[in-house]
PDB file of C-alpha atoms in Angstrom:
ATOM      1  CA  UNK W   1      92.835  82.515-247.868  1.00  0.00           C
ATOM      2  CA  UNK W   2      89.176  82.394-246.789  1.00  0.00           C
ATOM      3  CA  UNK W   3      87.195  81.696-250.021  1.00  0.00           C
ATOM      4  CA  UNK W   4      83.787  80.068-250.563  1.00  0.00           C
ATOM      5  CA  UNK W   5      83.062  78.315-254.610  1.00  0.00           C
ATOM      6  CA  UNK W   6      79.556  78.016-255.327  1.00  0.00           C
ATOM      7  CA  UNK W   7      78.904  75.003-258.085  1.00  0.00           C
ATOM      8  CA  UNK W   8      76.438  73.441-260.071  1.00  0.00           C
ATOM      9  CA  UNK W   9      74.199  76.155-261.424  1.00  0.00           C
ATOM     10  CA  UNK W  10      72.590  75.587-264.880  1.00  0.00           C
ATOM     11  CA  UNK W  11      69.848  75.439-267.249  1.00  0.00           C
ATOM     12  CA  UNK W  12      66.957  73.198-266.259  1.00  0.00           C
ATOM     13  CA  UNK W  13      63.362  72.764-267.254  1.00  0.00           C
ATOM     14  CA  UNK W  14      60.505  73.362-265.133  1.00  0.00           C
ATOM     15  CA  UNK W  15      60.071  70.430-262.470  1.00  0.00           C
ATOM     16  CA  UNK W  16      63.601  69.249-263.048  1.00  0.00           C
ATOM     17  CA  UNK W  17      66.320  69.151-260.232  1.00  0.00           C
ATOM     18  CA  UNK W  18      69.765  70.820-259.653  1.00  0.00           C
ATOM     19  CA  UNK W  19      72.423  70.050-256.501  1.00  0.00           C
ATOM     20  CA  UNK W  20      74.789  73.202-255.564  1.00  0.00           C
ATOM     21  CA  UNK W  21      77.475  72.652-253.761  1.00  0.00           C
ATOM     22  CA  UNK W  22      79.274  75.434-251.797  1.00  0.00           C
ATOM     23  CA  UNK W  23      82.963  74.796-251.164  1.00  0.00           C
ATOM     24  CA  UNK W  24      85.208  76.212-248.353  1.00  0.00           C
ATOM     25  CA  UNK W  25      88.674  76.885-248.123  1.00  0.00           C
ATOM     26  CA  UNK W  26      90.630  78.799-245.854  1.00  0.00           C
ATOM     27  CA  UNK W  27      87.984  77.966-243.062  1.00  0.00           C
ATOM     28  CA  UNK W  28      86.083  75.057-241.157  1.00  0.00           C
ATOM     29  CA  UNK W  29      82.768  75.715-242.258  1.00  0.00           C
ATOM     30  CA  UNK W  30      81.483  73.281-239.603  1.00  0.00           C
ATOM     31  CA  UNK W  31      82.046  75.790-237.505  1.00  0.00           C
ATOM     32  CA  UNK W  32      80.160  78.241-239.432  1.00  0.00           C
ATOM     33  CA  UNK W  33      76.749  78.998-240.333  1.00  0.00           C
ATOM     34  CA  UNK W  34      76.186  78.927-243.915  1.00  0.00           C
ATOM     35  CA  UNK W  35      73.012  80.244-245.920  1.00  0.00           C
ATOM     36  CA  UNK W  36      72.048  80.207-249.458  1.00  0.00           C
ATOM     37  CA  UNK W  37      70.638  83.583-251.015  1.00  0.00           C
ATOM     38  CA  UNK W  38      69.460  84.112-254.685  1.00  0.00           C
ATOM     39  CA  UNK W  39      69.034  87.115-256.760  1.00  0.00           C
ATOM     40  CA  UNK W  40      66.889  87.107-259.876  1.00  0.00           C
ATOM     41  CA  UNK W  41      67.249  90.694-262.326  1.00  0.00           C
ATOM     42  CA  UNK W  42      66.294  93.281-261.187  1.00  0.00           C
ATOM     43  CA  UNK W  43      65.458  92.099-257.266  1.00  0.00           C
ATOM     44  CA  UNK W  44      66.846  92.298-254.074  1.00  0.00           C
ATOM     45  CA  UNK W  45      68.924  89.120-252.642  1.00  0.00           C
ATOM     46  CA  UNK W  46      66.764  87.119-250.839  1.00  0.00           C
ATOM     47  CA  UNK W  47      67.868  84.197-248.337  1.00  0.00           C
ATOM     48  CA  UNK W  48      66.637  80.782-249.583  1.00  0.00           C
ATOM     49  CA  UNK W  49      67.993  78.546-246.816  1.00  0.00           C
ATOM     50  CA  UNK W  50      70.135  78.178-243.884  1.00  0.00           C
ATOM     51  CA  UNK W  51      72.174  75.261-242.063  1.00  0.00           C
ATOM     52  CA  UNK W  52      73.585  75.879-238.522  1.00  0.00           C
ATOM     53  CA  UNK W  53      76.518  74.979-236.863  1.00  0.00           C
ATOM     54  CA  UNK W  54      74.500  72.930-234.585  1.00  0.00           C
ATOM     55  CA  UNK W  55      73.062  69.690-236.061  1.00  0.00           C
ATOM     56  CA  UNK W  56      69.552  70.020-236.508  1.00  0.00           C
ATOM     57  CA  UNK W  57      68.984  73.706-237.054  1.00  0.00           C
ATOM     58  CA  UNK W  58      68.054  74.682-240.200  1.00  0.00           C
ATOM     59  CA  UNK W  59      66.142  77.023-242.390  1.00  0.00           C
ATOM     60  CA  UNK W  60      64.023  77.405-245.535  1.00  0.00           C
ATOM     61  CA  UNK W  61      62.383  79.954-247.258  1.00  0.00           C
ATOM     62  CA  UNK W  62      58.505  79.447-247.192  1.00  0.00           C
ATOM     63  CA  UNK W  63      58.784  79.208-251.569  1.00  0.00           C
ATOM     64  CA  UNK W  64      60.986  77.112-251.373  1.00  0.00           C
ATOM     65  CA  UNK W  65      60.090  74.558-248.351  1.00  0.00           C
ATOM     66  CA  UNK W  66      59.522  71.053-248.868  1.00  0.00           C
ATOM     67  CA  UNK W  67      61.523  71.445-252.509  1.00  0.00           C
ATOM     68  CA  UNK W  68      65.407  71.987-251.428  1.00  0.00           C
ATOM     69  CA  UNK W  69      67.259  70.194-248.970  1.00  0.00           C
ATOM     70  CA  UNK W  70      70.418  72.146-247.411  1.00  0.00           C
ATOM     71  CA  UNK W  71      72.863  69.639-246.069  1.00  0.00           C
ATOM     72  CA  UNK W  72      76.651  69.550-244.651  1.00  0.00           C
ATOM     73  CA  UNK W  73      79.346  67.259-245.539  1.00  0.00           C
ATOM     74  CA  UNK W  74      81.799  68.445-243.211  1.00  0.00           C
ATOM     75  CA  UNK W  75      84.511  65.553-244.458  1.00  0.00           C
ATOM     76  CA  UNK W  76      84.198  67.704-247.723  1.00  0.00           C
ATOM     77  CA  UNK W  77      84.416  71.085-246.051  1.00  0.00           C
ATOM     78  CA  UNK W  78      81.289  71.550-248.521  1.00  0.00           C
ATOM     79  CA  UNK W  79      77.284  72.510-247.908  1.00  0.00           C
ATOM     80  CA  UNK W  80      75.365  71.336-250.609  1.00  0.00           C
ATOM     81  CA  UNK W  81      71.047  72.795-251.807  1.00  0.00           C
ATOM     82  CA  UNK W  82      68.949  70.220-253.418  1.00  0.00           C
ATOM     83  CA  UNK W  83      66.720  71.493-255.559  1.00  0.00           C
ATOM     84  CA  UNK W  84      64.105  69.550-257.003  1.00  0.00           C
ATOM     85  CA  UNK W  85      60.694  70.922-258.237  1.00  0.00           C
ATOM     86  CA  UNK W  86      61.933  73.668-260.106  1.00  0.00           C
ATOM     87  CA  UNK W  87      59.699  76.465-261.111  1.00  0.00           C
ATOM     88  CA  UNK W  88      60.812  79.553-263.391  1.00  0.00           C
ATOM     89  CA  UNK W  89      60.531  81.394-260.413  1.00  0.00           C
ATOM     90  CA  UNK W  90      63.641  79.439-259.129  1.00  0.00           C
ATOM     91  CA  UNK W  91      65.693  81.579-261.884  1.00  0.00           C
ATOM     92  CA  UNK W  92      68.292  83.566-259.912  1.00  0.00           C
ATOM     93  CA  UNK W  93      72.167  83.671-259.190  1.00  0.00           C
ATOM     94  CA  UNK W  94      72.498  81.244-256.173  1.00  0.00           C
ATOM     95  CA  UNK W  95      75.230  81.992-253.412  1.00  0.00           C
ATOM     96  CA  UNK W  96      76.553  80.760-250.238  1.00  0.00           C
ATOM     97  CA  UNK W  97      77.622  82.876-247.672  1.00  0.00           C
ATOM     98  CA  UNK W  98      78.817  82.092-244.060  1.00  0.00           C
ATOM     99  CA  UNK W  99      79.285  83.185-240.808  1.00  0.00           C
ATOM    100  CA  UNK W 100      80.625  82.461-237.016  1.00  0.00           C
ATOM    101  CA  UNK W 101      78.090  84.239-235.334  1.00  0.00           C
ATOM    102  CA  UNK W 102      74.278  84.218-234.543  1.00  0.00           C
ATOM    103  CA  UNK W 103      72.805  85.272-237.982  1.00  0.00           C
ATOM    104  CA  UNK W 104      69.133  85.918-239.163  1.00  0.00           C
ATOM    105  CA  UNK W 105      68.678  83.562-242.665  1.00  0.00           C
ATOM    106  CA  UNK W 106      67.656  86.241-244.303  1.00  0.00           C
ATOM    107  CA  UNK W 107      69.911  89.355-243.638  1.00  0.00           C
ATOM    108  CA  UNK W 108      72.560  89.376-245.692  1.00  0.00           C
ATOM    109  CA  UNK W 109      73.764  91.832-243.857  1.00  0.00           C
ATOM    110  CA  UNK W 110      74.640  88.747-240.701  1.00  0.00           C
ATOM    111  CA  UNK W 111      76.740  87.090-243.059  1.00  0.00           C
ATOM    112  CA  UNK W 112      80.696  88.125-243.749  1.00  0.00           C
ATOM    113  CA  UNK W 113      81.660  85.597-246.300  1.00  0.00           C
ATOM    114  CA  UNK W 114      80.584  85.273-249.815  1.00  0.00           C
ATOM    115  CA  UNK W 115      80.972  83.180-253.080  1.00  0.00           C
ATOM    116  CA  UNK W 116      81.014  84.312-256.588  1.00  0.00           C
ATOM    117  CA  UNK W 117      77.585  82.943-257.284  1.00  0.00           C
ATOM    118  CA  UNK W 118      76.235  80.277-259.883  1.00  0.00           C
ATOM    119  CA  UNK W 119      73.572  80.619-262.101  1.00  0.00           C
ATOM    120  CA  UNK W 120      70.049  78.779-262.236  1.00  0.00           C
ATOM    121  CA  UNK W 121      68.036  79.234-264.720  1.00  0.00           C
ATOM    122  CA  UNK W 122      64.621  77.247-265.103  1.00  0.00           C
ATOM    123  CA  UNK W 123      63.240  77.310-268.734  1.00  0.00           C
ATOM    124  CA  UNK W 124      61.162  75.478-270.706  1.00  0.00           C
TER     125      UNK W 124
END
Protein backbone atom coordinates (compact mmCIF):
# COMPACT_ATOMS: atom_id res chain seq x y z
CA UNK A 1 0.00 0.00 0.00
CA UNK A 2 1.45 3.39 -1.00
CA UNK A 3 0.74 5.71 2.00
CA UNK A 4 2.52 8.86 3.20
CA UNK A 5 1.98 9.92 7.51
CA UNK A 6 2.59 13.40 8.12
CA UNK A 7 3.76 13.99 12.04
CA UNK A 8 4.52 16.46 14.45
CA UNK A 9 2.05 19.27 14.00
CA UNK A 10 1.04 21.28 17.13
CA UNK A 11 0.49 24.29 19.07
CA UNK A 12 3.47 26.62 19.34
CA UNK A 13 4.07 30.21 20.26
CA UNK A 14 5.30 32.77 18.03
CA UNK A 15 9.21 32.33 17.39
CA UNK A 16 9.13 28.79 18.67
CA UNK A 17 10.11 25.70 16.49
CA UNK A 18 8.31 22.50 15.24
CA UNK A 19 10.04 19.31 13.14
CA UNK A 20 7.44 17.35 10.74
CA UNK A 21 8.27 14.36 9.65
CA UNK A 22 6.64 12.74 6.57
CA UNK A 23 6.71 8.94 6.55
CA UNK A 24 6.55 6.54 3.52
CA UNK A 25 5.38 3.23 3.11
CA UNK A 26 4.59 1.27 0.25
CA UNK A 27 7.31 3.30 -1.74
CA UNK A 28 11.11 4.42 -1.83
CA UNK A 29 10.69 7.92 -1.41
CA UNK A 30 14.36 8.40 -2.36
CA UNK A 31 13.29 7.92 -5.46
CA UNK A 32 10.65 10.43 -5.27
CA UNK A 33 10.28 14.01 -5.08
CA UNK A 34 8.57 15.10 -2.07
CA UNK A 35 7.11 18.70 -1.25
CA UNK A 36 5.48 20.18 1.69
CA UNK A 37 2.18 22.31 1.08
CA UNK A 38 0.06 24.10 3.81
CA UNK A 39 -3.42 25.30 3.89
CA UNK A 40 -4.60 27.86 6.40
CA UNK A 41 -8.91 28.44 6.50
CA UNK A 42 -10.24 29.60 4.10
CA UNK A 43 -7.03 29.64 1.43
CA UNK A 44 -5.80 27.83 -1.29
CA UNK A 45 -2.87 25.09 -0.66
CA UNK A 46 0.18 26.61 -1.17
CA UNK A 47 3.67 24.70 -1.61
CA UNK A 48 6.09 25.57 1.24
CA UNK A 49 9.10 23.48 0.21
CA UNK A 50 10.49 20.88 -1.95
CA UNK A 51 13.42 18.17 -1.79
CA UNK A 52 14.47 16.35 -5.03
CA UNK A 53 15.47 13.09 -5.79
CA UNK A 54 18.78 14.40 -6.67
CA UNK A 55 20.98 15.53 -3.72
CA UNK A 56 21.21 19.07 -3.68
CA UNK A 57 18.01 20.28 -5.27
CA UNK A 58 15.75 21.81 -3.21
CA UNK A 59 13.08 24.38 -2.74
CA UNK A 60 11.55 26.98 -0.41
CA UNK A 61 8.90 29.24 -0.44
CA UNK A 62 10.17 32.94 -0.38
CA UNK A 63 8.00 33.29 3.42
CA UNK A 64 9.36 30.79 4.50
CA UNK A 65 13.25 30.81 3.33
CA UNK A 66 15.98 30.90 5.65
CA UNK A 67 13.32 29.56 8.57
CA UNK A 68 12.61 25.69 7.54
CA UNK A 69 14.99 23.23 6.54
CA UNK A 70 13.53 20.21 4.31
CA UNK A 71 15.79 17.23 4.66
CA UNK A 72 15.80 13.31 3.69
CA UNK A 73 16.65 10.45 5.80
CA UNK A 74 16.38 7.89 3.32
CA UNK A 75 17.52 4.98 6.06
CA UNK A 76 14.10 6.12 7.60
CA UNK A 77 12.15 6.17 4.36
CA UNK A 78 11.13 9.67 6.04
CA UNK A 79 11.52 13.64 4.83
CA UNK A 80 11.47 15.74 7.64
CA UNK A 81 10.55 20.36 7.66
CA UNK A 82 12.27 22.26 10.32
CA UNK A 83 10.56 24.96 11.32
CA UNK A 84 11.96 27.43 13.48
CA UNK A 85 10.90 31.16 13.61
CA UNK A 86 7.40 30.66 13.72
CA UNK A 87 5.04 33.42 12.94
CA UNK A 88 1.06 33.16 13.21
CA UNK A 89 1.17 33.27 9.70
CA UNK A 90 2.80 29.73 9.83
CA UNK A 91 -0.85 28.48 11.05
CA UNK A 92 -2.00 25.95 8.43
CA UNK A 93 -2.53 22.07 7.94
CA UNK A 94 0.99 20.92 6.75
CA UNK A 95 1.25 17.95 4.16
CA UNK A 96 3.65 15.98 2.23
CA UNK A 97 3.04 14.88 -1.02
CA UNK A 98 5.33 13.04 -3.56
CA UNK A 99 6.05 12.26 -6.86
CA UNK A 100 8.36 10.26 -9.58
CA UNK A 101 8.32 12.76 -12.07
CA UNK A 102 9.56 16.35 -12.88
CA UNK A 103 7.19 18.48 -10.65
CA UNK A 104 6.82 22.34 -10.17
CA UNK A 105 7.01 22.95 -5.98
CA UNK A 106 4.16 24.61 -6.11
CA UNK A 107 1.47 22.79 -8.27
CA UNK A 108 -0.19 20.52 -6.45
CA UNK A 109 -1.50 19.45 -9.28
CA UNK A 110 2.51 17.64 -10.19
CA UNK A 111 2.19 15.69 -7.22
CA UNK A 112 0.13 12.09 -7.04
CA UNK A 113 0.66 11.15 -3.48
CA UNK A 114 -0.69 12.68 -0.41
CA UNK A 115 -0.77 12.47 3.48
CA UNK A 116 -3.56 13.14 5.80
CA UNK A 117 -2.07 16.38 6.98
CA UNK A 118 -0.96 17.68 10.55
CA UNK A 119 -1.85 20.67 12.10
CA UNK A 120 0.34 23.85 13.06
CA UNK A 121 -0.91 26.26 14.81
CA UNK A 122 1.25 29.35 16.06
CA UNK A 123 -0.42 31.26 19.01
CA UNK A 124 0.48 33.30 21.57
Amino acid sequence: QVQLVESGGGLVQPGGSLRLSCAASGFTLDDYNIGWFRQAPGKEREGVSCISDVEGNIYYTPSVKGRFTISRDNAKNTVYLQMNSLKPEDTAVYYCAADSGIVDPESTTDFGIWGQGTQVTVSS
